[in-house]
Amino acid sequence: MIYGYEILARAREKPVRRQRGRQTLIRCDSAGGTHDFVSWLAKRGRWLSYSVGMVITETIHSHVLKIPAPAWTPAIETDGEVRDGAWVAELTGDLLAGWPKGMRLIVRKERPHPGAQLRITDADGMRITCFATNTPHRPIAELELRHRLRARAEDRIRAARATGLRNLPLHHTAQNKIWLEIVQIALDLLAWMPMLALTGPARLFEPRRLRFRLFSAAGQLVTTGRRRILRLARHWPWSHEITGALERLALLPNPG
């Protein structure tokens, strides 16, 4: 098994000319919230910033319950507006003993979405989450927003499972390696195609919806006068999305 810090070490083997400073941000979920991994990130000379999810332990939970109401700051959205029903606070003191110097521990409490089940680590009907970072001199609301944006990785994982990574269909390892390469190519296309060709709500389509609405649309390719014309069914509700995407792709410069 290859651990996270081993992957990061391999990624940093190639020397890169850059000014000193924490210009590389490492974000991960609570699986990375261990002493070994955080200490590796904070090791002198690495110049890494990190934003690492932490497990809500009994000690953290008890400290959250003691935070006074004025210490909670409203969380924010990407547009700078206040996030409804969410607040953040920073934990300090002996709770940070044994962790690397300069680490900050930030917690968020938020009203759970309708139908969501509370966990035993939640408090007062609020969903509690926690993360650690070594980024100084920035408001905790900005740091919480930066960490929350990591949720895009979960979207990519969900898309990967829907594209073929849920199961390995072949018998031999070498065959499944080829399968994984094909899935990776498909994921690259699914990541770039919406950004370059789609607009509006269509950019947020999941793979299954893309397959149903765009990729499986009936059409006919006609060659006439040395031209190829794609004819789509007029009654298909998303034909305009397909034609608009093709027009936008045709305007892009030739990468060759």
PDB file of C-alpha atoms in Angstrom:
ATOM      1  CA  MET A   1       0.000   0.000   0.000  1.00  0.00           C
ATOM      2  CA  ILE A   2       1.264   3.488  -0.877  1.00  0.00           C
ATOM      3  CA  TYR A   3       0.506   6.134   1.748  1.00  0.00           C
ATOM      4  CA  GLY A   4      -0.282   9.767   1.066  1.00  0.00           C
ATOM      5  CA  TYR A   5       3.082  11.117   2.140  1.00  0.00           C
ATOM      6  CA  GLU A   6       4.852   8.629  -0.147  1.00  0.00           C
ATOM      7  CA  ILE A   7       2.845   9.888  -3.120  1.00  0.00           C
ATOM      8  CA  LEU A   8       3.655  13.498  -2.197  1.00  0.00           C
ATOM      9  CA  ALA A   9       7.325  12.651  -1.822  1.00  0.00           C
ATOM     10  CA  ARG A  10       7.415  11.154  -5.312  1.00  0.00           C
ATOM     11  CA  ALA A  11       5.601  14.177  -6.725  1.00  0.00           C
ATOM     12  CA  ARG A  12       8.271  16.470  -5.292  1.00  0.00           C
ATOM     13  CA  GLU A  13      11.275  14.495  -6.557  1.00  0.00           C
ATOM     14  CA  LYS A  14      11.631  16.731  -9.616  1.00  0.00           C
ATOM     15  CA  PRO A  15      13.248  20.050  -8.673  1.00  0.00           C
ATOM     16  CA  VAL A  16      11.136  23.112  -9.443  1.00  0.00           C
ATOM     17  CA  ARG A  17      12.502  26.647  -9.344  1.00  0.00           C
ATOM     18  CA  ARG A  18      10.247  28.762  -7.195  1.00  0.00           C
ATOM     19  CA  GLN A  19      10.451  31.388  -4.509  1.00  0.00           C
ATOM     20  CA  ARG A  20      10.421  30.262  -0.936  1.00  0.00           C
ATOM     21  CA  GLY A  21       6.998  30.193   0.624  1.00  0.00           C
ATOM     22  CA  ARG A  22       4.099  27.844   1.104  1.00  0.00           C
ATOM     23  CA  GLN A  23       2.827  27.868  -2.472  1.00  0.00           C
ATOM     24  CA  THR A  24       1.581  24.267  -2.578  1.00  0.00           C
ATOM     25  CA  LEU A  25      -1.632  23.468  -0.711  1.00  0.00           C
ATOM     26  CA  ILE A  26      -2.370  19.889   0.352  1.00  0.00           C
ATOM     27  CA  ARG A  27      -6.043  19.184   1.118  1.00  0.00           C
ATOM     28  CA  CYS A  28      -7.442  15.865   2.291  1.00  0.00           C
ATOM     29  CA  ASP A  29     -10.232  14.418   4.399  1.00  0.00           C
ATOM     30  CA  SER A  30      -9.998  13.052   7.930  1.00  0.00           C
ATOM     31  CA  ALA A  31      -8.045  10.001   6.722  1.00  0.00           C
ATOM     32  CA  GLY A  32      -5.020  12.324   6.642  1.00  0.00           C
ATOM     33  CA  GLY A  33      -5.633  13.737  10.104  1.00  0.00           C
ATOM     34  CA  THR A  34      -2.904  11.691  11.790  1.00  0.00           C
ATOM     35  CA  HIS A  35       0.208  12.766  13.663  1.00  0.00           C
ATOM     36  CA  ASP A  36       2.495  11.056  11.159  1.00  0.00           C
ATOM     37  CA  PHE A  37       0.980  12.650   8.068  1.00  0.00           C
ATOM     38  CA  VAL A  38       0.592  16.169   9.496  1.00  0.00           C
ATOM     39  CA  SER A  39       4.138  16.041  10.901  1.00  0.00           C
ATOM     40  CA  TRP A  40       5.418  14.975   7.479  1.00  0.00           C
ATOM     41  CA  LEU A  41       3.634  17.918   5.845  1.00  0.00           C
ATOM     42  CA  ALA A  42       4.943  20.363   8.428  1.00  0.00           C
ATOM     43  CA  LYS A  43       8.541  19.127   8.302  1.00  0.00           C
ATOM     44  CA  ARG A  44      11.069  21.932   7.958  1.00  0.00           C
ATOM     45  CA  GLY A  45      12.126  22.572   4.374  1.00  0.00           C
ATOM     46  CA  ARG A  46       9.009  21.217   2.668  1.00  0.00           C
ATOM     47  CA  TRP A  47       7.276  24.604   2.353  1.00  0.00           C
ATOM     48  CA  LEU A  48       3.815  23.075   2.168  1.00  0.00           C
ATOM     49  CA  SER A  49       0.499  24.469   3.301  1.00  0.00           C
ATOM     50  CA  TYR A  50      -2.066  21.954   4.405  1.00  0.00           C
ATOM     51  CA  SER A  51      -5.774  21.798   5.130  1.00  0.00           C
ATOM     52  CA  VAL A  52      -6.493  18.402   6.636  1.00  0.00           C
ATOM     53  CA  GLY A  53      -9.782  17.071   7.941  1.00  0.00           C
ATOM     54  CA  MET A  54      -9.739  15.831  11.537  1.00  0.00           C
ATOM     55  CA  VAL A  55     -11.787  13.207  13.334  1.00  0.00           C
ATOM     56  CA  ILE A  56     -14.052  14.625  16.036  1.00  0.00           C
ATOM     57  CA  THR A  57     -12.589  12.995  19.114  1.00  0.00           C
ATOM     58  CA  GLU A  58     -14.140  13.110  22.567  1.00  0.00           C
ATOM     59  CA  THR A  59     -11.623  15.788  23.552  1.00  0.00           C
ATOM     60  CA  ILE A  60     -12.446  17.992  20.547  1.00  0.00           C
ATOM     61  CA  HIS A  61     -16.157  17.427  21.150  1.00  0.00           C
ATOM     62  CA  SER A  62     -15.894  18.574  24.775  1.00  0.00           C
ATOM     63  CA  HIS A  63     -13.979  21.714  23.724  1.00  0.00           C
ATOM     64  CA  VAL A  64     -16.609  22.535  21.088  1.00  0.00           C
ATOM     65  CA  LEU A  65     -19.320  22.463  23.756  1.00  0.00           C
ATOM     66  CA  LYS A  66     -17.361  25.048  25.774  1.00  0.00           C
ATOM     67  CA  ILE A  67     -17.016  27.597  22.931  1.00  0.00           C
ATOM     68  CA  PRO A  68     -18.952  30.748  23.898  1.00  0.00           C
ATOM     69  CA  ALA A  69     -21.531  32.080  21.459  1.00  0.00           C
ATOM     70  CA  PRO A  70     -19.591  35.303  20.619  1.00  0.00           C
ATOM     71  CA  ALA A  71     -16.595  33.203  19.486  1.00  0.00           C
ATOM     72  CA  TRP A  72     -18.527  31.705  16.565  1.00  0.00           C
ATOM     73  CA  THR A  73     -18.074  33.493  13.212  1.00  0.00           C
ATOM     74  CA  PRO A  74     -20.557  33.091  10.322  1.00  0.00           C
ATOM     75  CA  ALA A  75     -19.277  30.886   7.518  1.00  0.00           C
ATOM     76  CA  ILE A  76     -19.201  32.342   4.009  1.00  0.00           C
ATOM     77  CA  GLU A  77     -19.957  31.254   0.447  1.00  0.00           C
ATOM     78  CA  THR A  78     -17.708  31.610  -2.600  1.00  0.00           C
ATOM     79  CA  ASP A  79     -19.327  34.989  -3.428  1.00  0.00           C
ATOM     80  CA  GLY A  80     -18.492  36.336   0.033  1.00  0.00           C
ATOM     81  CA  GLU A  81     -22.063  36.172   1.301  1.00  0.00           C
ATOM     82  CA  VAL A  82     -22.864  34.631   4.666  1.00  0.00           C
ATOM     83  CA  ARG A  83     -23.631  30.903   4.532  1.00  0.00           C
ATOM     84  CA  ASP A  84     -27.021  30.384   6.110  1.00  0.00           C
ATOM     85  CA  GLY A  85     -27.013  28.289   9.265  1.00  0.00           C
ATOM     86  CA  ALA A  86     -23.237  27.718   9.500  1.00  0.00           C
ATOM     87  CA  TRP A  87     -20.611  29.090  11.878  1.00  0.00           C
ATOM     88  CA  VAL A  88     -16.875  28.528  12.443  1.00  0.00           C
ATOM     89  CA  ALA A  89     -14.574  28.889  15.434  1.00  0.00           C
ATOM     90  CA  GLU A  90     -10.927  28.201  16.252  1.00  0.00           C
ATOM     91  CA  LEU A  91      -9.797  25.890  19.045  1.00  0.00           C
ATOM     92  CA  THR A  92      -6.610  26.745  20.920  1.00  0.00           C
ATOM     93  CA  GLY A  93      -4.789  25.765  24.075  1.00  0.00           C
ATOM     94  CA  ASP A  94      -3.662  22.351  25.296  1.00  0.00           C
ATOM     95  CA  LEU A  95      -5.726  20.714  22.553  1.00  0.00           C
ATOM     96  CA  LEU A  96      -2.813  21.396  20.148  1.00  0.00           C
ATOM     97  CA  ALA A  97      -0.182  19.818  22.390  1.00  0.00           C
ATOM     98  CA  GLY A  98       1.820  17.198  20.530  1.00  0.00           C
ATOM     99  CA  TRP A  99       0.954  18.539  17.078  1.00  0.00           C
ATOM    100  CA  PRO A 100       3.381  20.475  14.821  1.00  0.00           C
ATOM    101  CA  LYS A 101       4.075  24.075  15.694  1.00  0.00           C
ATOM    102  CA  GLY A 102       1.878  26.567  13.876  1.00  0.00           C
ATOM    103  CA  MET A 103      -1.071  24.214  13.419  1.00  0.00           C
ATOM    104  CA  ARG A 104      -4.520  25.770  13.720  1.00  0.00           C
ATOM    105  CA  LEU A 105      -7.628  23.747  14.566  1.00  0.00           C
ATOM    106  CA  ILE A 106     -10.891  25.095  13.146  1.00  0.00           C
ATOM    107  CA  VAL A 107     -14.368  23.697  13.706  1.00  0.00           C
ATOM    108  CA  ARG A 108     -17.609  24.322  11.885  1.00  0.00           C
ATOM    109  CA  LYS A 109     -21.147  23.777  13.080  1.00  0.00           C
ATOM    110  CA  GLU A 110     -24.014  23.749  10.618  1.00  0.00           C
ATOM    111  CA  ARG A 111     -27.682  22.915  10.612  1.00  0.00           C
ATOM    112  CA  PRO A 112     -28.045  19.506   8.955  1.00  0.00           C
ATOM    113  CA  HIS A 113     -29.867  19.283   5.659  1.00  0.00           C
ATOM    114  CA  PRO A 114     -33.461  18.009   5.800  1.00  0.00           C
ATOM    115  CA  GLY A 115     -33.438  14.249   6.269  1.00  0.00           C
ATOM    116  CA  ALA A 116     -29.773  14.067   7.302  1.00  0.00           C
ATOM    117  CA  GLN A 117     -28.959  11.879  10.295  1.00  0.00           C
ATOM    118  CA  LEU A 118     -26.984  13.409  13.134  1.00  0.00           C
ATOM    119  CA  ARG A 119     -23.896  11.606  14.436  1.00  0.00           C
ATOM    120  CA  ILE A 120     -22.893  10.932  17.995  1.00  0.00           C
ATOM    121  CA  THR A 121     -20.149  13.576  17.636  1.00  0.00           C
ATOM    122  CA  ASP A 122     -22.631  16.302  16.670  1.00  0.00           C
ATOM    123  CA  ALA A 123     -23.842  18.761  19.281  1.00  0.00           C
ATOM    124  CA  ASP A 124     -27.017  20.731  19.994  1.00  0.00           C
ATOM    125  CA  GLY A 125     -28.627  19.557  16.773  1.00  0.00           C
ATOM    126  CA  MET A 126     -25.704  20.887  14.699  1.00  0.00           C
ATOM    127  CA  ARG A 127     -23.427  18.928  12.367  1.00  0.00           C
ATOM    128  CA  ILE A 128     -19.843  19.375  13.629  1.00  0.00           C
ATOM    129  CA  THR A 129     -16.781  19.110  11.387  1.00  0.00           C
ATOM    130  CA  CYS A 130     -13.160  19.959  12.050  1.00  0.00           C
ATOM    131  CA  PHE A 131      -9.946  20.517  10.104  1.00  0.00           C
ATOM    132  CA  ALA A 132      -6.344  21.554  10.750  1.00  0.00           C
ATOM    133  CA  THR A 133      -4.233  24.015   8.786  1.00  0.00           C
ATOM    134  CA  ASN A 134      -0.895  25.773   9.091  1.00  0.00           C
ATOM    135  CA  THR A 135      -1.953  28.886   7.148  1.00  0.00           C
ATOM    136  CA  PRO A 136      -1.482  31.920   9.419  1.00  0.00           C
ATOM    137  CA  HIS A 137      -2.955  35.424   9.420  1.00  0.00           C
ATOM    138  CA  ARG A 138      -6.121  34.579   7.457  1.00  0.00           C
ATOM    139  CA  PRO A 139      -9.702  34.755   8.740  1.00  0.00           C
ATOM    140  CA  ILE A 140     -11.043  31.384   9.787  1.00  0.00           C
ATOM    141  CA  ALA A 141     -14.125  31.814   7.585  1.00  0.00           C
ATOM    142  CA  GLU A 142     -11.884  32.045   4.488  1.00  0.00           C
ATOM    143  CA  LEU A 143      -9.890  29.012   5.566  1.00  0.00           C
ATOM    144  CA  GLU A 144     -13.073  26.996   6.149  1.00  0.00           C
ATOM    145  CA  LEU A 145     -14.354  27.930   2.694  1.00  0.00           C
ATOM    146  CA  ARG A 146     -11.026  26.878   1.149  1.00  0.00           C
ATOM    147  CA  HIS A 147     -11.228  23.518   2.882  1.00  0.00           C
ATOM    148  CA  ARG A 148     -14.911  23.017   2.000  1.00  0.00           C
ATOM    149  CA  LEU A 149     -14.157  23.481  -1.700  1.00  0.00           C
ATOM    150  CA  ARG A 150     -12.267  20.206  -1.516  1.00  0.00           C
ATOM    151  CA  ALA A 151     -15.692  18.560  -1.928  1.00  0.00           C
ATOM    152  CA  ARG A 152     -15.117  18.805  -5.693  1.00  0.00           C
ATOM    153  CA  ALA A 153     -12.826  15.795  -5.288  1.00  0.00           C
ATOM    154  CA  GLU A 154     -15.824  13.794  -4.080  1.00  0.00           C
ATOM    155  CA  ASP A 155     -17.658  14.751  -7.271  1.00  0.00           C
ATOM    156  CA  ARG A 156     -14.768  13.382  -9.349  1.00  0.00           C
ATOM    157  CA  ILE A 157     -14.747  10.162  -7.347  1.00  0.00           C
ATOM    158  CA  ARG A 158     -18.484   9.730  -7.886  1.00  0.00           C
ATOM    159  CA  ALA A 159     -18.039  10.399 -11.613  1.00  0.00           C
ATOM    160  CA  ALA A 160     -15.209   7.844 -11.756  1.00  0.00           C
ATOM    161  CA  ARG A 161     -17.393   5.165 -10.212  1.00  0.00           C
ATOM    162  CA  ALA A 162     -20.179   5.928 -12.654  1.00  0.00           C
ATOM    163  CA  THR A 163     -17.721   5.740 -15.566  1.00  0.00           C
ATOM    164  CA  GLY A 164     -16.267   2.305 -14.857  1.00  0.00           C
ATOM    165  CA  LEU A 165     -14.266   2.281 -11.633  1.00  0.00           C
ATOM    166  CA  ARG A 166     -17.003   0.684  -9.562  1.00  0.00           C
ATOM    167  CA  ASN A 167     -15.831  -2.768 -10.657  1.00  0.00           C
ATOM    168  CA  LEU A 168     -12.861  -4.291 -12.460  1.00  0.00           C
ATOM    169  CA  PRO A 169     -14.574  -6.374 -15.161  1.00  0.00           C
ATOM    170  CA  LEU A 170     -11.663  -8.464 -16.438  1.00  0.00           C
ATOM    171  CA  HIS A 171      -9.850 -11.483 -15.004  1.00  0.00           C
ATOM    172  CA  HIS A 172      -6.160 -10.516 -15.184  1.00  0.00           C
ATOM    173  CA  THR A 173      -4.282  -7.551 -13.706  1.00  0.00           C
ATOM    174  CA  ALA A 174      -2.761  -6.529 -17.063  1.00  0.00           C
ATOM    175  CA  GLN A 175      -6.226  -6.456 -18.644  1.00  0.00           C
ATOM    176  CA  ASN A 176      -7.645  -4.358 -15.821  1.00  0.00           C
ATOM    177  CA  LYS A 177      -4.735  -1.916 -16.181  1.00  0.00           C
ATOM    178  CA  ILE A 178      -5.867  -1.291 -19.751  1.00  0.00           C
ATOM    179  CA  TRP A 179      -9.424  -0.867 -18.481  1.00  0.00           C
ATOM    180  CA  LEU A 180      -8.245   1.736 -15.950  1.00  0.00           C
ATOM    181  CA  GLU A 181      -6.392   3.650 -18.672  1.00  0.00           C
ATOM    182  CA  ILE A 182      -9.585   3.759 -20.749  1.00  0.00           C
ATOM    183  CA  VAL A 183     -11.577   4.996 -17.748  1.00  0.00           C
ATOM    184  CA  GLN A 184      -8.946   7.672 -17.087  1.00  0.00           C
ATOM    185  CA  ILE A 185      -9.214   8.935 -20.663  1.00  0.00           C
ATOM    186  CA  ALA A 186     -13.000   9.036 -20.320  1.00  0.00           C
ATOM    187  CA  LEU A 187     -12.722  10.995 -17.060  1.00  0.00           C
ATOM    188  CA  ASP A 188     -10.398  13.530 -18.687  1.00  0.00           C
ATOM    189  CA  LEU A 189     -12.941  14.042 -21.454  1.00  0.00           C
ATOM    190  CA  LEU A 190     -15.773  14.356 -18.933  1.00  0.00           C
ATOM    191  CA  ALA A 191     -13.792  16.955 -16.995  1.00  0.00           C
ATOM    192  CA  TRP A 192     -12.806  19.128 -19.972  1.00  0.00           C
ATOM    193  CA  MET A 193     -15.852  18.793 -22.223  1.00  0.00           C
ATOM    194  CA  PRO A 194     -18.312  20.620 -19.895  1.00  0.00           C
ATOM    195  CA  MET A 195     -15.830  23.446 -19.316  1.00  0.00           C
ATOM    196  CA  LEU A 196     -15.123  23.959 -23.013  1.00  0.00           C
ATOM    197  CA  ALA A 197     -18.420  23.092 -24.666  1.00  0.00           C
ATOM    198  CA  LEU A 198     -21.345  23.371 -22.253  1.00  0.00           C
ATOM    199  CA  THR A 199     -22.976  26.304 -20.511  1.00  0.00           C
ATOM    200  CA  GLY A 200     -25.541  26.819 -17.777  1.00  0.00           C
ATOM    201  CA  PRO A 201     -26.985  23.847 -15.863  1.00  0.00           C
ATOM    202  CA  ALA A 202     -25.589  21.414 -18.464  1.00  0.00           C
ATOM    203  CA  ARG A 203     -22.072  21.987 -17.099  1.00  0.00           C
ATOM    204  CA  LEU A 204     -23.140  20.251 -13.881  1.00  0.00           C
ATOM    205  CA  PHE A 205     -24.542  17.118 -15.522  1.00  0.00           C
ATOM    206  CA  GLU A 206     -23.359  13.877 -13.913  1.00  0.00           C
ATOM    207  CA  PRO A 207     -22.057  11.100 -16.239  1.00  0.00           C
ATOM    208  CA  ARG A 208     -25.371   9.228 -16.230  1.00  0.00           C
ATOM    209  CA  ARG A 209     -27.281  12.339 -17.200  1.00  0.00           C
ATOM    210  CA  LEU A 210     -24.731  13.157 -19.892  1.00  0.00           C
ATOM    211  CA  ARG A 211     -25.125   9.683 -21.342  1.00  0.00           C
ATOM    212  CA  PHE A 212     -28.913   9.878 -21.375  1.00  0.00           C
ATOM    213  CA  ARG A 213     -29.370  13.456 -22.598  1.00  0.00           C
ATOM    214  CA  LEU A 214     -26.372  14.094 -24.860  1.00  0.00           C
ATOM    215  CA  PHE A 215     -24.329  11.004 -25.673  1.00  0.00           C
ATOM    216  CA  SER A 216     -27.243   8.709 -26.566  1.00  0.00           C
ATOM    217  CA  ALA A 217     -29.162  11.184 -28.737  1.00  0.00           C
ATOM    218  CA  ALA A 218     -30.242   9.716 -32.051  1.00  0.00           C
ATOM    219  CA  GLY A 219     -28.633  11.327 -35.079  1.00  0.00           C
ATOM    220  CA  GLN A 220     -27.681  10.812 -38.698  1.00  0.00           C
ATOM    221  CA  LEU A 221     -24.354  11.740 -40.303  1.00  0.00           C
ATOM    222  CA  VAL A 222     -24.930  12.814 -43.911  1.00  0.00           C
ATOM    223  CA  THR A 223     -22.200  13.504 -46.477  1.00  0.00           C
ATOM    224  CA  THR A 224     -23.180  15.869 -49.258  1.00  0.00           C
ATOM    225  CA  GLY A 225     -21.162  18.275 -51.381  1.00  0.00           C
ATOM    226  CA  ARG A 226     -17.939  17.139 -49.651  1.00  0.00           C
ATOM    227  CA  ARG A 227     -19.427  18.233 -46.351  1.00  0.00           C
ATOM    228  CA  ARG A 228     -20.531  16.198 -43.379  1.00  0.00           C
ATOM    229  CA  ILE A 229     -23.759  17.250 -41.716  1.00  0.00           C
ATOM    230  CA  LEU A 230     -24.997  15.884 -38.398  1.00  0.00           C
ATOM    231  CA  ARG A 231     -28.773  15.725 -38.264  1.00  0.00           C
ATOM    232  CA  LEU A 232     -30.370  15.404 -34.845  1.00  0.00           C
ATOM    233  CA  ALA A 233     -33.957  14.564 -34.002  1.00  0.00           C
ATOM    234  CA  ARG A 234     -35.982  17.762 -33.636  1.00  0.00           C
ATOM    235  CA  HIS A 235     -38.126  16.340 -30.871  1.00  0.00           C
ATOM    236  CA  TRP A 236     -35.114  15.560 -28.628  1.00  0.00           C
ATOM    237  CA  PRO A 237     -35.318  18.121 -25.750  1.00  0.00           C
ATOM    238  CA  TRP A 238     -31.542  18.594 -25.539  1.00  0.00           C
ATOM    239  CA  SER A 239     -30.656  18.893 -29.211  1.00  0.00           C
ATOM    240  CA  HIS A 240     -29.866  22.586 -28.736  1.00  0.00           C
ATOM    241  CA  GLU A 241     -27.324  21.673 -26.040  1.00  0.00           C
ATOM    242  CA  ILE A 242     -25.562  19.338 -28.469  1.00  0.00           C
ATOM    243  CA  THR A 243     -25.502  21.792 -31.376  1.00  0.00           C
ATOM    244  CA  GLY A 244     -24.361  24.631 -29.113  1.00  0.00           C
ATOM    245  CA  ALA A 245     -21.548  22.475 -27.736  1.00  0.00           C
ATOM    246  CA  LEU A 246     -20.358  21.533 -31.224  1.00  0.00           C
ATOM    247  CA  GLU A 247     -20.371  25.184 -32.291  1.00  0.00           C
ATOM    248  CA  ARG A 248     -18.309  26.228 -29.273  1.00  0.00           C
ATOM    249  CA  LEU A 249     -15.819  23.423 -29.846  1.00  0.00           C
ATOM    250  CA  ALA A 250     -15.464  24.429 -33.520  1.00  0.00           C
ATOM    251  CA  LEU A 251     -14.395  27.948 -32.413  1.00  0.00           C
ATOM    252  CA  LEU A 252     -11.479  26.636 -30.353  1.00  0.00           C
ATOM    253  CA  PRO A 253      -7.999  26.866 -31.917  1.00  0.00           C
ATOM    254  CA  ASN A 254      -6.491  23.703 -33.315  1.00  0.00           C
ATOM    255  CA  PRO A 255      -4.205  22.267 -30.598  1.00  0.00           C
ATOM    256  CA  GLY A 256      -1.959  20.698 -33.241  1.00  0.00           C
TER     257      GLY A 256
END
